Short mmCIF file of C-alpha atoms in Angstrom, two decimals:
data_model
loop_
_atom_site.label_atom_id
_atom_site.label_comp_id
_atom_site.label_asym_id
_atom_site.label_seq_id
_atom_site.Cartn_x
_atom_site.Cartn_y
_atom_site.Cartn_z
CA MET L 17 29.33 -4.95 4.96
CA LYS L 18 27.82 -6.66 1.90
CA GLN L 19 24.45 -5.45 0.34
CA SER L 20 22.09 -7.55 -0.78
CA GLY L 21 19.02 -4.87 -1.88
CA PRO L 22 18.54 -3.70 -5.25
CA ARG L 23 21.54 -3.23 -7.67
CA ILE L 24 22.04 0.32 -8.99
CA LEU L 25 24.12 1.48 -11.75
CA LEU L 26 25.46 5.05 -11.30
CA ILE L 27 26.95 6.68 -13.90
CA GLU L 28 28.58 10.25 -13.23
CA ASP L 29 31.89 11.78 -14.17
CA ASP L 30 32.29 13.99 -11.20
CA ALA L 31 34.11 11.47 -8.66
CA SER L 32 33.27 13.26 -5.53
CA LEU L 33 29.59 13.34 -6.20
CA SER L 34 29.47 9.91 -7.59
CA LEU L 35 31.04 8.80 -4.14
CA LEU L 36 28.81 10.96 -1.95
CA LEU L 37 25.60 9.50 -3.94
CA ALA L 38 26.91 6.11 -3.81
CA GLU L 39 27.19 6.24 -0.11
CA GLU L 40 23.87 7.83 0.64
CA LEU L 41 22.20 4.85 -1.63
CA GLU L 42 24.14 2.17 0.29
CA LEU L 43 23.07 3.55 3.34
CA ASP L 44 19.67 2.66 2.23
CA GLY L 45 20.50 -0.83 1.21
CA TYR L 46 21.34 -0.80 -2.27
CA GLN L 47 24.46 -2.37 -4.01
CA VAL L 48 25.61 0.79 -6.06
CA VAL L 49 27.96 -0.04 -9.30
CA ARG L 50 29.61 2.89 -10.42
CA ALA L 51 30.74 4.14 -13.85
CA GLY L 52 32.40 7.30 -15.16
CA SER L 53 31.76 7.23 -18.90
CA VAL L 54 29.11 6.25 -21.46
CA GLN L 55 31.34 3.18 -22.71
CA GLU L 56 32.07 1.97 -19.17
CA GLY L 57 28.18 2.68 -18.17
CA CYS L 58 27.01 0.58 -21.45
CA GLU L 59 29.49 -2.30 -20.49
CA LEU L 60 28.30 -2.44 -16.76
CA ALA L 61 24.66 -2.14 -17.89
CA VAL L 62 25.06 -5.73 -19.38
CA SER L 63 27.26 -7.34 -17.24
CA GLU L 64 26.18 -6.18 -13.73
CA ALA L 65 22.40 -6.51 -14.71
CA PRO L 66 21.29 -3.55 -12.46
CA ASP L 67 17.59 -2.82 -11.15
CA LEU L 68 17.95 1.01 -11.86
CA VAL L 69 20.16 3.24 -13.70
CA VAL L 70 21.11 6.89 -12.52
CA SER L 71 23.12 8.86 -15.32
CA ASP L 72 24.36 12.14 -15.68
CA LEU L 73 23.64 13.55 -19.01
CA ARG L 74 26.85 14.98 -20.05
CA LEU L 75 29.57 12.52 -20.11
CA PRO L 76 33.12 12.78 -21.23
CA ASP L 77 32.41 10.77 -23.97
CA GLY L 78 28.98 11.40 -25.12
CA ASP L 79 25.48 11.86 -23.86
CA GLY L 80 23.71 9.80 -20.93
CA LEU L 81 20.84 8.98 -22.97
CA GLU L 82 22.90 7.01 -25.11
CA ILE L 83 23.07 4.52 -22.48
CA LEU L 84 19.20 4.47 -22.43
CA LYS L 85 18.88 3.98 -26.29
CA SER L 86 21.63 0.86 -25.90
CA LEU L 87 19.55 -0.67 -23.22
CA GLN L 88 16.34 -0.48 -25.31
CA ALA L 89 18.06 -1.79 -28.05
CA GLN L 90 18.90 -4.78 -26.24
CA GLY L 91 15.27 -5.28 -25.06
CA GLN L 92 15.79 -4.21 -21.64
CA SER L 93 13.42 -1.93 -19.85
CA LEU L 94 14.99 -0.39 -16.40
CA PRO L 95 13.93 2.61 -14.38
CA PHE L 96 16.10 5.30 -15.89
CA VAL L 97 16.99 8.59 -14.08
CA ILE L 98 18.60 11.57 -15.78
CA ILE L 99 20.70 14.31 -13.80
CA THR L 100 22.52 17.20 -14.97
CA ALA L 101 23.78 20.72 -14.15
CA PHE L 102 22.42 21.95 -17.54
CA GLY L 103 18.50 21.18 -17.11
CA THR L 104 16.28 22.89 -19.55
CA VAL L 105 12.80 21.90 -20.12
CA ASN L 106 13.60 21.11 -23.76
CA GLN L 107 16.04 18.34 -22.39
CA ALA L 108 13.64 17.20 -19.91
CA VAL L 109 11.04 16.83 -22.51
CA ASP L 110 13.67 14.87 -24.67
CA ALA L 111 14.75 12.66 -21.76
CA LEU L 112 11.11 11.77 -20.74
CA LYS L 113 10.16 10.99 -24.70
CA ALA L 114 13.22 9.03 -25.25
CA GLY L 115 12.01 6.44 -22.19
CA ALA L 116 13.43 8.06 -19.02
CA ASP L 117 11.46 7.98 -15.99
CA ASP L 118 12.59 11.12 -14.50
CA PHE L 119 14.91 14.03 -15.03
CA LEU L 120 16.56 15.79 -12.17
CA THR L 121 18.71 19.04 -12.11
CA LYS L 122 22.13 19.82 -10.11
CA PRO L 123 22.65 20.96 -7.35
CA LEU L 124 21.20 17.47 -6.24
CA SER L 125 18.90 16.98 -3.30
CA THR L 126 19.96 13.43 -2.16
CA ASP L 127 16.95 12.86 -0.24
CA HIS L 128 15.00 13.82 -3.60
CA LEU L 129 16.81 11.21 -5.54
CA ARG L 130 16.43 8.77 -3.04
CA LEU L 131 12.69 9.35 -2.83
CA LYS L 132 12.64 9.05 -6.75
CA ILE L 133 14.57 5.89 -6.78
CA ARG L 134 12.33 4.06 -4.06
CA ARG L 135 9.16 4.75 -5.90
CA LEU L 136 10.56 3.62 -9.54
CA LEU L 137 11.42 0.54 -7.93
CA ALA L 138 8.32 -0.07 -6.27
CA GLN L 139 6.61 0.64 -9.50
CA ALA L 140 8.81 -1.75 -11.37
CA ASP L 141 8.32 -4.26 -8.87
CA LEU L 142 4.71 -4.04 -9.52
CA SER L 143 4.98 -4.16 -12.95
CA ARG L 144 6.73 -7.68 -12.31
CA GLN L 145 3.99 -8.66 -9.97
CA LEU L 146 1.35 -7.93 -12.43
CA ALA L 147 2.80 -9.69 -15.14
CA GLN L 148 3.17 -12.71 -12.41
CA LEU L 149 -0.47 -12.67 -12.23
CA ARG L 150 -1.30 -12.63 -15.99
CA SER L 151 0.92 -15.51 -16.46
CA ALA L 152 -0.75 -18.94 -15.85
CA ASP L 153 2.56 -20.56 -14.26
CA GLY L 154 3.51 -17.34 -12.59
CA LYS L 155 4.09 -17.47 -8.69
CA ASP L 156 2.57 -14.21 -6.89
CA ASP L 157 4.60 -13.94 -3.77
CA SER L 158 3.02 -10.69 -2.78
CA LEU L 159 -0.74 -12.74 -2.76
CA GLY L 160 -2.06 -9.98 -4.80
CA LEU L 161 -1.57 -7.60 -1.79
CA VAL L 162 0.22 -4.24 -2.20
CA GLY L 163 2.53 -3.51 0.52
CA GLU L 164 6.09 -4.20 2.38
CA SER L 165 5.27 -3.36 5.90
CA ARG L 166 5.74 -5.81 8.75
CA ALA L 167 2.02 -5.84 9.00
CA MET L 168 1.57 -6.94 5.76
CA ALA L 169 4.37 -9.55 5.76
CA LYS L 170 2.86 -11.07 8.97
CA LEU L 171 -0.66 -11.16 7.22
CA ARG L 172 0.60 -12.90 3.95
CA SER L 173 2.27 -15.48 6.45
CA GLU L 174 -1.27 -16.02 8.14
CA ILE L 175 -2.97 -16.40 4.98
CA LEU L 176 -0.75 -19.09 3.59
CA GLN L 177 -1.27 -20.95 6.98
CA VAL L 178 -5.03 -20.98 6.96
CA ALA L 179 -5.15 -21.64 3.27
CA ARG L 180 -4.25 -24.99 4.07
CA SER L 181 -6.96 -25.59 6.14
CA HIS L 182 -10.64 -26.23 4.85
CA ALA L 183 -12.21 -24.89 8.33
CA ALA L 184 -14.23 -21.56 8.52
CA VAL L 185 -12.01 -18.42 8.91
CA LEU L 186 -12.98 -14.90 10.39
CA ILE L 187 -11.34 -11.88 8.91
CA ASN L 188 -11.39 -8.86 11.23
CA GLY L 189 -10.68 -5.24 9.84
CA GLU L 190 -12.00 -2.00 9.69
CA SER L 191 -13.90 -0.75 6.81
CA GLY L 192 -11.98 -0.08 3.47
CA THR L 193 -8.88 -2.10 4.60
CA GLY L 194 -9.29 -4.83 2.00
CA LYS L 195 -10.86 -7.92 3.55
CA GLU L 196 -12.22 -9.17 0.18
CA LEU L 197 -8.90 -9.17 -1.14
CA VAL L 198 -7.58 -11.17 1.78
CA ALA L 199 -10.39 -13.55 1.27
CA ARG L 200 -9.57 -13.92 -2.47
CA ALA L 201 -5.87 -14.75 -1.47
CA ILE L 202 -6.92 -17.53 0.84
CA HIS L 203 -9.03 -18.97 -2.01
CA ARG L 204 -6.16 -18.70 -4.46
CA GLN L 205 -3.61 -20.08 -2.04
CA SER L 206 -5.99 -23.34 -1.20
CA ASP L 207 -6.60 -26.48 -3.20
CA ARG L 208 -10.26 -24.94 -4.08
CA ARG L 209 -8.34 -22.22 -6.49
CA ASP L 210 -9.92 -23.80 -9.50
CA ARG L 211 -13.29 -23.77 -8.14
CA PRO L 212 -15.84 -20.73 -7.70
CA PHE L 213 -15.09 -17.97 -5.43
CA LEU L 214 -18.65 -16.12 -4.49
CA ALA L 215 -18.86 -12.94 -2.34
CA VAL L 216 -21.83 -11.64 -0.70
CA ASN L 217 -22.45 -8.60 1.37
CA CYS L 218 -24.84 -9.45 4.28
CA ALA L 219 -25.89 -6.19 5.01
CA GLY L 220 -27.08 -5.54 1.12
CA ILE L 221 -29.79 -8.28 1.31
CA PRO L 222 -33.13 -7.74 2.49
CA SER L 223 -33.72 -9.71 5.84
CA GLU L 224 -36.89 -11.41 4.09
CA LEU L 225 -34.83 -12.66 1.06
CA MET L 226 -31.70 -13.83 2.79
CA GLU L 227 -32.90 -17.35 3.25
CA SER L 228 -33.80 -17.77 -0.33
CA GLU L 229 -30.69 -16.15 -1.50
CA PHE L 230 -28.31 -18.09 0.49
CA PHE L 231 -30.08 -21.61 0.41
CA GLY L 232 -31.97 -21.28 -2.79
CA HIS L 233 -35.85 -22.17 -2.96
CA GLU L 234 -38.21 -24.61 -4.86
CA ALA L 235 -40.96 -23.31 -7.40
CA GLY L 236 -43.93 -21.95 -5.58
CA ALA L 237 -42.39 -21.66 -2.22
CA PHE L 238 -43.46 -18.18 -1.81
CA THR L 239 -45.26 -15.45 -4.04
CA GLY L 240 -43.23 -14.45 -7.06
CA ALA L 241 -41.06 -17.97 -6.85
CA ARG L 242 -42.38 -19.03 -10.38
CA GLN L 243 -39.17 -21.26 -10.74
CA ALA L 244 -36.85 -23.03 -8.63
CA ARG L 245 -33.31 -21.24 -8.01
CA LYS L 246 -29.98 -22.40 -6.62
CA GLY L 247 -28.77 -20.42 -3.70
CA LEU L 248 -25.38 -18.97 -3.02
CA PHE L 249 -24.14 -22.12 -1.33
CA ALA L 250 -25.23 -24.57 -4.24
CA GLU L 251 -23.27 -21.98 -6.72
CA ALA L 252 -20.17 -22.07 -4.77
CA ASP L 253 -20.42 -26.00 -4.16
CA GLY L 254 -16.81 -27.24 -4.20
CA GLY L 255 -15.27 -23.47 -3.79
CA THR L 256 -15.33 -20.56 -1.46
CA LEU L 257 -18.32 -18.33 -0.35
CA LEU L 258 -17.26 -14.95 1.48
CA LEU L 259 -20.08 -13.61 3.81
CA ASP L 260 -19.00 -10.12 4.15
CA GLU L 261 -20.13 -7.98 6.99
CA ILE L 262 -21.47 -11.23 8.75
CA GLY L 263 -22.35 -9.44 11.80
CA GLU L 264 -25.59 -7.83 9.90
CA MET L 265 -26.85 -11.63 9.63
CA PRO L 266 -30.07 -12.12 11.08
CA LEU L 267 -30.26 -14.32 14.38
CA ALA L 268 -32.60 -17.05 12.75
CA LEU L 269 -30.16 -17.20 9.60
CA GLN L 270 -27.17 -17.63 11.74
CA ALA L 271 -28.72 -20.77 13.47
CA LYS L 272 -28.87 -21.99 9.81
CA LEU L 273 -25.40 -21.04 8.97
CA LEU L 274 -24.33 -22.78 11.83
CA ARG L 275 -25.98 -26.09 10.91
CA VAL L 276 -24.12 -25.67 7.22
CA LEU L 277 -21.03 -25.69 9.02
CA GLN L 278 -21.64 -28.34 11.17
CA GLU L 279 -23.44 -30.82 8.74
CA GLY L 280 -22.45 -29.46 5.38
CA CYS L 281 -26.01 -29.51 4.41
CA VAL L 282 -28.47 -26.79 3.29
CA LYS L 283 -32.39 -26.89 2.81
CA PRO L 284 -33.73 -24.76 0.00
CA VAL L 285 -36.87 -22.78 0.97
CA GLY L 286 -39.97 -25.01 0.21
CA ALA L 287 -37.97 -28.20 -0.12
CA ASP L 288 -38.40 -31.32 1.89
CA GLN L 289 -34.96 -32.85 1.80
CA GLU L 290 -31.91 -31.36 2.37
CA GLU L 291 -28.69 -30.89 -0.14
CA SER L 292 -25.21 -31.91 0.68
CA VAL L 293 -22.72 -28.94 -0.30
CA ASP L 294 -18.95 -28.52 -0.04
CA VAL L 295 -18.34 -25.05 0.50
CA ARG L 296 -15.57 -23.33 2.73
CA ILE L 297 -16.79 -20.52 4.33
CA LEU L 298 -14.93 -17.39 4.93
CA ALA L 299 -16.81 -14.33 7.00
CA SER L 300 -15.35 -10.83 7.32
CA THR L 301 -16.65 -8.15 9.67
CA HIS L 302 -15.56 -4.45 10.77
CA VAL L 303 -17.46 -4.76 14.20
CA ASP L 304 -16.44 -6.58 17.39
CA LEU L 305 -18.28 -9.59 17.14
CA GLN L 306 -17.58 -10.62 20.95
CA GLN L 307 -19.20 -7.37 21.69
CA ALA L 308 -22.20 -8.31 19.39
CA VAL L 309 -22.37 -11.62 21.19
CA ASN L 310 -22.50 -9.88 24.38
CA ALA L 311 -25.35 -7.53 23.22
CA GLY L 312 -27.16 -10.64 22.25
CA SER L 313 -27.39 -9.84 18.44
CA PHE L 314 -24.74 -12.73 17.49
CA ARG L 315 -24.74 -16.27 18.19
CA GLU L 316 -21.95 -17.30 20.85
CA ASP L 317 -21.69 -20.86 19.21
CA LEU L 318 -21.35 -19.43 15.77
CA TYR L 319 -18.61 -16.89 16.81
CA TYR L 320 -16.47 -19.62 18.23
CA ARG L 321 -16.88 -21.79 15.19
CA LEU L 322 -15.72 -18.76 13.20
CA GLU L 323 -13.14 -17.41 15.73
CA THR L 324 -11.21 -20.64 15.83
CA LEU L 325 -8.91 -19.07 12.49
CA SER L 326 -9.13 -15.52 12.60
CA LEU L 327 -7.08 -12.85 10.82
CA ASN L 328 -6.63 -9.28 11.76
CA VAL L 329 -6.31 -6.90 8.50
CA PRO L 330 -4.19 -3.83 9.60
CA PRO L 331 -5.44 -0.37 9.05
CA LEU L 332 -3.51 1.95 6.77
CA ARG L 333 -2.29 4.04 9.75
CA ASP L 334 -0.39 0.84 10.89
CA ARG L 335 1.20 -0.07 7.71
CA ASP L 336 4.16 2.26 8.26
CA ASP L 337 5.22 3.53 4.69
CA ASP L 338 3.07 1.45 2.54
CA VAL L 339 0.84 4.60 1.58
CA ASP L 340 3.30 5.49 -1.09
CA LEU L 341 3.39 2.20 -2.69
CA LEU L 342 -0.36 2.07 -2.66
CA ALA L 343 -0.44 5.23 -3.96
CA MET L 344 1.55 4.33 -7.10
CA HIS L 345 -0.40 1.15 -7.26
CA PHE L 346 -3.67 3.04 -7.62
CA LEU L 347 -2.20 5.68 -9.87
CA ARG L 348 -1.13 3.12 -12.47
CA GLU L 349 -4.52 1.55 -12.31
CA ALA L 350 -6.41 5.03 -12.57
CA SER L 351 -4.26 6.14 -15.52
CA GLY L 352 -4.91 2.91 -17.40
CA ARG L 353 -8.70 3.49 -16.90
CA HIS L 354 -8.60 7.23 -17.98
CA GLY L 355 -6.39 6.29 -21.02
CA ARG L 356 -3.56 8.52 -19.69
CA GLY L 357 -0.16 8.33 -20.24
CA PHE L 358 2.77 8.98 -17.78
CA ILE L 359 1.63 10.49 -14.71
CA LYS L 360 3.55 10.96 -11.30
CA LEU L 361 2.89 12.23 -7.91
CA SER L 362 4.97 15.28 -6.85
CA ASP L 363 7.08 14.85 -3.66
CA VAL L 364 4.65 17.39 -1.76
CA THR L 365 1.69 15.34 -2.67
CA LEU L 366 3.38 12.17 -1.57
CA ARG L 367 4.41 13.93 1.80
CA THR L 368 0.76 15.06 1.90
CA LEU L 369 -0.43 11.56 1.45
CA MET L 370 1.79 10.15 4.07
CA ASP L 371 0.91 12.66 6.68
CA TYR L 372 -2.94 11.93 6.53
CA PRO L 373 -4.39 9.28 8.69
CA PHE L 374 -6.70 7.82 6.27
CA PRO L 375 -9.75 7.05 8.25
CA GLY L 376 -11.12 5.28 5.59
CA ASN L 377 -8.12 3.19 4.92
CA VAL L 378 -7.11 1.73 1.26
CA ARG L 379 -10.37 2.70 -0.11
CA GLU L 380 -10.17 6.08 0.95
CA LEU L 381 -6.50 6.23 -0.73
CA SER L 382 -7.84 4.55 -3.77
CA SER L 383 -10.73 7.06 -4.22
CA ALA L 384 -8.39 9.84 -3.48
CA ILE L 385 -5.96 8.98 -6.42
CA GLU L 386 -9.07 8.44 -8.61
CA ARG L 387 -10.00 11.92 -7.94
CA ALA L 388 -6.43 13.21 -8.46
CA VAL L 389 -6.14 11.62 -11.81
CA THR L 390 -9.70 12.95 -12.85
CA PHE L 391 -8.97 16.61 -11.94
CA CYS L 392 -4.99 16.28 -13.22
CA GLU L 393 -4.64 18.08 -16.70
CA GLY L 394 -0.77 17.57 -16.76
CA ASP L 395 1.55 14.77 -15.98
CA THR L 396 2.15 15.58 -12.28
CA ILE L 397 -0.54 15.50 -9.50
CA HIS L 398 -0.36 18.13 -7.14
CA PRO L 399 -1.77 18.43 -3.77
CA ASP L 400 -4.57 20.87 -5.18
CA HIS L 401 -5.98 17.67 -7.36
CA LEU L 402 -6.36 15.88 -3.88
CA PRO L 403 -9.70 15.90 -1.50
CA ASP L 404 -10.44 19.04 0.44
CA ARG L 405 -10.23 16.86 3.65
CA ILE L 406 -6.57 15.84 2.89
CA ARG L 407 -5.21 19.09 1.94
CA LYS L 408 -6.72 20.85 4.97
CA ARG L 409 -5.35 18.32 7.36
CA GLN L 410 -1.67 19.16 5.90
CA VAL L 411 -2.35 22.64 6.30
CA GLU L 412 -3.45 22.25 9.65
CA VAL L 413 -0.47 20.25 10.73
CA SER L 414 1.99 22.59 8.86
CA GLY L 415 0.12 25.58 10.43
CA GLN L 416 0.52 24.73 14.13
CA SER L 417 2.05 27.08 16.33
CA PRO L 418 3.36 26.72 20.17
CA SER L 419 0.88 28.05 22.63
CA ARG L 420 1.78 31.74 23.80
CA HIS L 421 3.50 31.72 27.23
CA SER L 422 3.19 34.63 29.75
CA ASP L 423 3.77 38.27 29.08
CA ASN L 424 7.06 37.95 30.81
CA LEU L 425 9.49 37.88 27.78
CA SER L 426 12.10 36.29 30.04
CA GLU L 427 9.90 32.85 30.29
CA TRP L 428 9.40 32.56 26.70
CA PRO L 429 11.14 29.38 25.26
CA THR L 430 14.34 29.55 22.99
CA LEU L 431 13.97 28.89 19.25
CA GLU L 432 16.11 25.79 19.98
CA LYS L 433 13.56 24.65 22.81
CA LEU L 434 10.94 25.02 20.41
CA GLN L 435 12.58 22.91 17.83
CA GLN L 436 13.01 20.35 20.13
CA ASP L 437 9.40 20.09 21.41
CA TYR L 438 8.19 20.09 17.98
CA VAL L 439 10.82 17.65 16.91
CA ARG L 440 9.86 15.05 19.58
CA LYS L 441 5.89 15.72 19.02
CA VAL L 442 6.66 14.73 15.26
CA MET L 443 8.67 11.67 16.46
CA LYS L 444 5.92 10.76 18.73
CA ALA L 445 3.43 11.00 15.96
CA VAL L 446 5.28 8.72 13.75
CA ASP L 447 6.25 6.06 16.56
CA GLY L 448 9.92 6.92 16.17
CA ASN L 449 10.38 6.39 12.50
CA LYS L 450 13.14 8.74 11.88
CA ARG L 451 13.00 8.51 8.14
CA ARG L 452 9.23 9.71 7.92
CA ALA L 453 9.72 12.22 10.58
CA ALA L 454 12.41 13.82 8.50
CA GLN L 455 10.26 13.89 5.68
CA ILE L 456 7.58 15.86 7.68
CA LEU L 457 10.28 18.10 8.88
CA GLY L 458 11.49 18.76 5.50
CA ILE L 459 15.15 17.84 6.68
CA ASN L 460 17.85 15.42 5.58
CA ARG L 461 17.47 12.40 7.72
CA ARG L 462 21.18 12.80 8.74
CA THR L 463 20.31 16.26 10.12
CA LEU L 464 17.55 14.62 12.31
CA TYR L 465 20.35 12.17 13.73
CA ARG L 466 22.63 14.81 14.31
CA TRP L 467 20.13 16.72 16.25
CA HIS L 468 19.21 13.90 18.16
CA ASP L 469 22.80 13.08 19.06
CA SER L 470 23.43 16.90 20.15
CA TRP L 471 20.64 17.16 22.36
CA GLN L 472 21.56 13.71 24.03
CA GLU L 473 25.09 15.21 24.81
CA ALA L 474 23.34 18.19 26.31
CA GLY L 475 21.05 16.10 28.54
CA ASN L 476 17.88 17.36 26.61
CA ASP L 477 16.66 14.17 25.42
#
């Protein structure tokens, strides 16, 4: 079957190891091109245009770092992984100083290598997205949203659809899911992209000042109003206004917002005449507005006006393996803010993050990475750099033990039965995602498949 994924150049003179690694990587959907020497590796690096290079350090005709230096001399910047059976700290330092992205020693864990490759390719993709955003003519297919899960692909498709309309949009989602990022993506994809985008948190404005804040006021309209002031609607004229946490808006102001949506006019406090405005309204909330309508705290007519076009931003727990991509994204940002160089996440740290449910969603993950970078003094973030609540969750999960059965030893379950029960529990927790289950269990994915097949044959699954 022809592969269509990223292309990897594998340079290894041990034919059996080269074949094994190639088969493992092809199972992950990568295209693999193999070489067995420095000369062949340099030639294929040019002719095959790989997305990433994995090279042995010691090759029959030279040093694997020569291939890296050759690529650098040609102005190519590719993720580059060095592997060797002769690993020393000094060699690792030399490889990293030369520009290698990672250094792995034999005997090589294929799972470890696959994880490194995925992370490096994702990091390279993020760099490309950043370059596109900085380019005036660049097209950003990600819409500025990090993640490759099915839920995010669906959200991007919906953003492109609603961006074509001028109608109001209701953005639903738990706190910390990135609702403002979604609103900004809608604005950037609309024909208002060159006009203002303003965001206001309805929960952060005192109720007595809301009307003036939104609609403006005339001089002398109230005590302290010494001069006229434009409101947010006037400032956003021609563009987009995001009303964050709209469920916190007082009922009296909801009625006036409904009039703006219907008539396209605002009346500043103290003014005699209405003013026309052309503003697209985006509203976001983490509460169930239908329940708020039923409770009498939100206008039903306004709800139905907003709900016509609605988007649901998925919580992080429903975004499959986006945690590692987001973690690397926030790591790059935090490293830049702190003026740090190369920092990476240890495999245990990444597994700890992926096992945590993140009730605070993307915002909580961002804060956790910020803390980790702050307290990390080396070049690798370990679990003890993470917040206590995340570390404790990992200890609780890994420290679980089966409940004690009766004192009759003959009734105690076998080790195989305990293993089956625990594997089933993990599989249920990750919704059948075998790759993530294997990471949690600390085993090779093929081992998990083998266990599953043997249990099915025995009628135990």
